[in-house]
Coordinates of C-alpha atoms in Angstrom, one line a residue:
Chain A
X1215 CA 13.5 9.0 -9.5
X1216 CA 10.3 10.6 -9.9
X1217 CA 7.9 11.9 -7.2
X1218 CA 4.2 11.8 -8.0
X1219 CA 1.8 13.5 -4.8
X1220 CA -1.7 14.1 -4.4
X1221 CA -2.7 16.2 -2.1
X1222 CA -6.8 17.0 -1.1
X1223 CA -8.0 19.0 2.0
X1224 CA -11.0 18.6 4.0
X1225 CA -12.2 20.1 7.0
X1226 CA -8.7 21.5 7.6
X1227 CA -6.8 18.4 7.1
X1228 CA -4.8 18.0 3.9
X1229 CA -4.3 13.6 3.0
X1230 CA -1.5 13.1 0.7
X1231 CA -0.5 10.6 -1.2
X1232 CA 2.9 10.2 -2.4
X1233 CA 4.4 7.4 -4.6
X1234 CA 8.0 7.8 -5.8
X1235 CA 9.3 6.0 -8.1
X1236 CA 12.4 4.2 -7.5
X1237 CA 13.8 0.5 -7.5
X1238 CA 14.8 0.5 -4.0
X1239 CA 17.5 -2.3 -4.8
X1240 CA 18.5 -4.1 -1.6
X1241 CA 22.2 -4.8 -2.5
X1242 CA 21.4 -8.3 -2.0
X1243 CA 19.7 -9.5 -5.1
X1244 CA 21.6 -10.9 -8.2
X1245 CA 21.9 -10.1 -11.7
X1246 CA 21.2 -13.6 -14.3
X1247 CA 25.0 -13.6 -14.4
X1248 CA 25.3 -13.9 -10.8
X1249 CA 26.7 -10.9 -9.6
X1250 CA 25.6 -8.9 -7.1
X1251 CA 23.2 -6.0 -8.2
X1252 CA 24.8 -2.9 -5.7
X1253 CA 22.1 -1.5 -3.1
X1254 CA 20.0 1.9 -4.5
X1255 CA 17.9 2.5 -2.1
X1256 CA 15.6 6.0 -0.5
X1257 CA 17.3 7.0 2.6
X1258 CA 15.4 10.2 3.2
X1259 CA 11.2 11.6 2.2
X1260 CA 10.5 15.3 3.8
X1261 CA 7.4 17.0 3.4
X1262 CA 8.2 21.0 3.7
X1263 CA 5.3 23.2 4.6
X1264 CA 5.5 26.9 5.2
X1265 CA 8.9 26.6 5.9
X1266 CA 8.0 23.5 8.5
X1267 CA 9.1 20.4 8.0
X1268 CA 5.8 18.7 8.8
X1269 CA 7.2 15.2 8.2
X1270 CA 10.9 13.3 7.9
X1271 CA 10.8 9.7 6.8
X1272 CA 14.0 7.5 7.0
X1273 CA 14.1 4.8 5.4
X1274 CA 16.3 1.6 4.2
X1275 CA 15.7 -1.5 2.3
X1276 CA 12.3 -2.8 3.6
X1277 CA 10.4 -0.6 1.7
X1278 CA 9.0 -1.9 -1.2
X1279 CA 10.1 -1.0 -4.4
X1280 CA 8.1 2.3 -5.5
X1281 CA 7.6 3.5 -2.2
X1282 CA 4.3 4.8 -1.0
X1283 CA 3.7 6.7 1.7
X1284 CA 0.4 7.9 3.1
X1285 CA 0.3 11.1 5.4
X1286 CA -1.9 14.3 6.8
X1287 CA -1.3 17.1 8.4
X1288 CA -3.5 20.5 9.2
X1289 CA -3.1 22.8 6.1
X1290 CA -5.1 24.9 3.5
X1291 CA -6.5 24.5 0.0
X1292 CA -4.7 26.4 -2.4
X1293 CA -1.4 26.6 -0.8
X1294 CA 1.5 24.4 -1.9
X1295 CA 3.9 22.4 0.1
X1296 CA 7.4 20.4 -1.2
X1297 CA 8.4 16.9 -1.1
X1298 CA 12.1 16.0 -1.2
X1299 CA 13.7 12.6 -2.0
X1300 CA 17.4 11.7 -1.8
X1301 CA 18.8 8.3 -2.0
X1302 CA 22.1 6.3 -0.8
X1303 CA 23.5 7.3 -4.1
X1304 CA 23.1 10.7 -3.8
X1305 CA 20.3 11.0 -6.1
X1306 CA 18.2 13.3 -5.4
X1307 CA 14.3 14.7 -6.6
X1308 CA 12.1 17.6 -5.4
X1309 CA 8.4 18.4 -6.0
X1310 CA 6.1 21.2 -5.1
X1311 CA 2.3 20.2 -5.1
X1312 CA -0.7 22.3 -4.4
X1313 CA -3.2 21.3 -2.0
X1314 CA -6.7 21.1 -3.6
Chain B
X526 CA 36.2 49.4 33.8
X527 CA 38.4 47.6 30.8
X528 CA 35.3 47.9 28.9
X529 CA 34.6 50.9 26.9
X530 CA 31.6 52.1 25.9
X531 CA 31.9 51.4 22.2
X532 CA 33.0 48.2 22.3
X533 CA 30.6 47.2 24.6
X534 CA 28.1 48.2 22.3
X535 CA 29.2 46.4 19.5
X536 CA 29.5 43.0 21.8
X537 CA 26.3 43.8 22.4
X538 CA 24.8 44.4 18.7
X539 CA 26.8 41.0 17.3
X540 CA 24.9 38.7 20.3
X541 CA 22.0 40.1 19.1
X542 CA 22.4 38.9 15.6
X543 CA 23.8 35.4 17.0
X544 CA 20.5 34.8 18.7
X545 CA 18.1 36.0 15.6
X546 CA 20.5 33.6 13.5
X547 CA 20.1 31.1 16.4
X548 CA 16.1 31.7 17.1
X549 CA 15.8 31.2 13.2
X550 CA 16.7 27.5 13.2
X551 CA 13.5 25.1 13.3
X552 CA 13.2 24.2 16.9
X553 CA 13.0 21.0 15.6
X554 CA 16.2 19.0 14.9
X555 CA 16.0 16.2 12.5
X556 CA 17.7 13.5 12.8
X557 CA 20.1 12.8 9.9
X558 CA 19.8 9.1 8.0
X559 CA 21.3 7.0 9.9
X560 CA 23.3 4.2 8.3
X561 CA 23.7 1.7 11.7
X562 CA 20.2 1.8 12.2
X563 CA 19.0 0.3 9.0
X564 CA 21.8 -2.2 9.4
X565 CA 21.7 -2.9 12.8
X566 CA 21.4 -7.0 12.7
X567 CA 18.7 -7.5 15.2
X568 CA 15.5 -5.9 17.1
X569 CA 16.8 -5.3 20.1
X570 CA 20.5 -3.3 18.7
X571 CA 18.0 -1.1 16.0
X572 CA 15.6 0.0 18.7
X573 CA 18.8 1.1 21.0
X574 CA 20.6 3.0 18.0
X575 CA 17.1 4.6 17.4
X576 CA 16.0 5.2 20.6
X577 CA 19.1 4.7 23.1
X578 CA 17.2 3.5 26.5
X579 CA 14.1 4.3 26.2
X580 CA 11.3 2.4 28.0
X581 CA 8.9 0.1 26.1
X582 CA 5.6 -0.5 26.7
X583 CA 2.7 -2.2 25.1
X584 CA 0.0 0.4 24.0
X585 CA -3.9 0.0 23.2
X586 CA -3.4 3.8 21.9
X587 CA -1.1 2.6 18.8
X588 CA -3.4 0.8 16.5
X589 CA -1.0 -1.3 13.9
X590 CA -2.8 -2.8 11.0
X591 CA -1.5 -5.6 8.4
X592 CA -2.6 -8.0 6.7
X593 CA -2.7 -11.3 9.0
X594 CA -1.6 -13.1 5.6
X595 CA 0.3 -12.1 3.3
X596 CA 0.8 -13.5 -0.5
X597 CA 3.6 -11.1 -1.8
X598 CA 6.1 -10.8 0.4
X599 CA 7.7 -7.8 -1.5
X600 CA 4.4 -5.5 -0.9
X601 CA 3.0 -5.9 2.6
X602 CA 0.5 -2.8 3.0
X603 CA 1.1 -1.6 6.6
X604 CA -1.1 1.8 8.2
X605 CA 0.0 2.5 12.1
X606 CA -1.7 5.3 14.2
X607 CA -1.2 7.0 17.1
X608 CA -3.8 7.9 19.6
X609 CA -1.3 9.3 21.7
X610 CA -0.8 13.0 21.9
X611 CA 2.8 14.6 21.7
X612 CA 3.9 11.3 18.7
X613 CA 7.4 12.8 17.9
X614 CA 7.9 9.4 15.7
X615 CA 6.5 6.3 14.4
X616 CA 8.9 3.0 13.3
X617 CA 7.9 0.1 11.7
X618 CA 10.4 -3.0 12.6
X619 CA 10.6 -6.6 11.0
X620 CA 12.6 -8.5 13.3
X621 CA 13.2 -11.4 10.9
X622 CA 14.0 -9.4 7.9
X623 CA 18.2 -8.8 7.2
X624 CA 17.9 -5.2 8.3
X625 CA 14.8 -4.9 11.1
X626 CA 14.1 -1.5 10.6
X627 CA 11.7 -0.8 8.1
X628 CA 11.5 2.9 8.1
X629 CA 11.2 5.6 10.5
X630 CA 8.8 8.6 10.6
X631 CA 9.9 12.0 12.5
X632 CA 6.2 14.0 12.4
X633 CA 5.9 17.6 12.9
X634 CA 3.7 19.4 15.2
X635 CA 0.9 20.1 12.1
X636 CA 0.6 16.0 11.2
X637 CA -1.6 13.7 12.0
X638 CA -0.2 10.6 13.8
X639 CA -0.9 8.2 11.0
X640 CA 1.2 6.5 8.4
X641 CA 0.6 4.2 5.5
X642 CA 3.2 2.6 3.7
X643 CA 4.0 -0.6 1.7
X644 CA 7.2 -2.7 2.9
X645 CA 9.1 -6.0 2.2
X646 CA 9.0 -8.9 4.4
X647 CA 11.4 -11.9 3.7
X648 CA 9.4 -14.3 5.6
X649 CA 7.0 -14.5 8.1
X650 CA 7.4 -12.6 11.2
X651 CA 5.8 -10.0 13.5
X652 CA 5.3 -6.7 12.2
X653 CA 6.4 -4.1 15.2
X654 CA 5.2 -0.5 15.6
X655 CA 7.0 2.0 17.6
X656 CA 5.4 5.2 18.8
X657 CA 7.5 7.6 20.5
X658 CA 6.1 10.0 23.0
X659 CA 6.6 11.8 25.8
X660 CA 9.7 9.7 26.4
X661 CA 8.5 6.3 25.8
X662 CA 8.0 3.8 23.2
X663 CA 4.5 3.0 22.7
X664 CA 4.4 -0.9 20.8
X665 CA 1.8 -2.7 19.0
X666 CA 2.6 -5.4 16.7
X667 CA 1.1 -8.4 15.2
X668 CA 2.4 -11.3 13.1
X669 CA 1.9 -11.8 9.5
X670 CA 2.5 -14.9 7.4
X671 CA 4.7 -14.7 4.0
X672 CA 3.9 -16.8 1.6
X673 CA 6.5 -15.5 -1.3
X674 CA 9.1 -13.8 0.6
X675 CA 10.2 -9.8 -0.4
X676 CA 13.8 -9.6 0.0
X677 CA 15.3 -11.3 -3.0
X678 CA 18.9 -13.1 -3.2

């Protein structure tokens, strides 16, 4: 799992951009031999700013593999905020990204 | 009096430092992942888990875009916003796919009420958003055609 985020401000509102990679297996597709491939899936997204959680996505199967997520909230350039991903398999992956 | 003077002052410093400990929490509390709710196996079971009872109504104020068609099932590009002020949290449901609930979004006071994301569709089927607020669900949807559906198997 690996969390890529791009973060710009303007006028007082920072956009970012995160894609994470991940293959967001549904538990309900099959290998060539038939079996089934077992669910790995993101279950969890939080955006951590100045010790706020400005954002909590839950998630299941529906998202697409490599999930992207678009969101913006009120912050200023320069500072840094952290994105945390966990999934159903207890995999887990952290990123802190400054806001340009 | 069975309470001395001492002891009463003690009581009295260890409440103290129970509510600094307590006022230190995030007055938010987050929901954790909830398993039943992404395998809830219809709309109407998902939206209670999520939401117990609350009312739904149609809103002009939740603008839901996606595409009306589309080819790749797999990656359906979907952006809902909220006009509405006080948007605790935005859901996107697929009634027709194995688990409806798409994802759901708990915002913070600082966001803005707008999400885009990608999601899988297994076949046709309306695309429904759900904007809570002030202690109401707030629904826009529309339908989109799969060509190739998304969920594999």
């Amino acid at each position: 799992m690996k969390i890529r985020v791009k973060a710009k401000e303007k006028n007082g509102i920072v956009a970012a951009k995160l894609l994470i990679k991940h293959p967001m297996e549904t538990g309900r597709r099959k290998d060539k031999d038939g079996n089934l491939i077992p669910s790995k899936h993101l279950t969890t997204v939080t955006l951590d700013y100045k010790g706020e959680t400005v954002f909590d996505a839950h998630m299941g199967t529906g998202v697409s593999k490599d999930p992207y997520i678009s969101i913006s909230f009120t912050g200023v350039k320069g500072e840094s905020f952290e994105v945390n991903a966990a999934d159903n398999t207890g995999e887990t992956a952290k990123k802190t990204v400054k806001i340009k | 009096m069975s309470i001395s003077r001492r002891s009463f002052f003690s009581k009295l410093g260890k409440s103290a430092a129970y509510l600094a400990v307590l006022s230190s929490i995030p007055s938010i509390a987050w929901a954790k992942w909830n398993l039943k709710a992404f395998t809830a196996p219809n709309l109407d079971a998902a939206i209670k888990i999520n939401y117990g009872d609350l009312p739904v109504i149609d809103s002009d104020l939740v603008n839901l875009k996606a595409p009306a068609i589309a080819e790749n099932g797999a990656v359906v590009p979907i952006t809902v916003e909220s006009k509405l002020p006080n948007t605790k949290s935005i859901s996107i449901f697929v009634p027709d796919n194995p688990g409806p609930l798409v994802a759901k979004f708990n915002l913070g006071p600082s966001s803005v009420a707008k999400i885009k994301t990608r999601i899988r569709m297994g076949k046709t089927s309306e695309v429904i958003a759900l904007v809570e607020a002030d202690g109401k669900l707030h629904r826009a949807r529309q339908a989109v055609k799969v060509t190739i559906g998304g969920c594999g198997g």
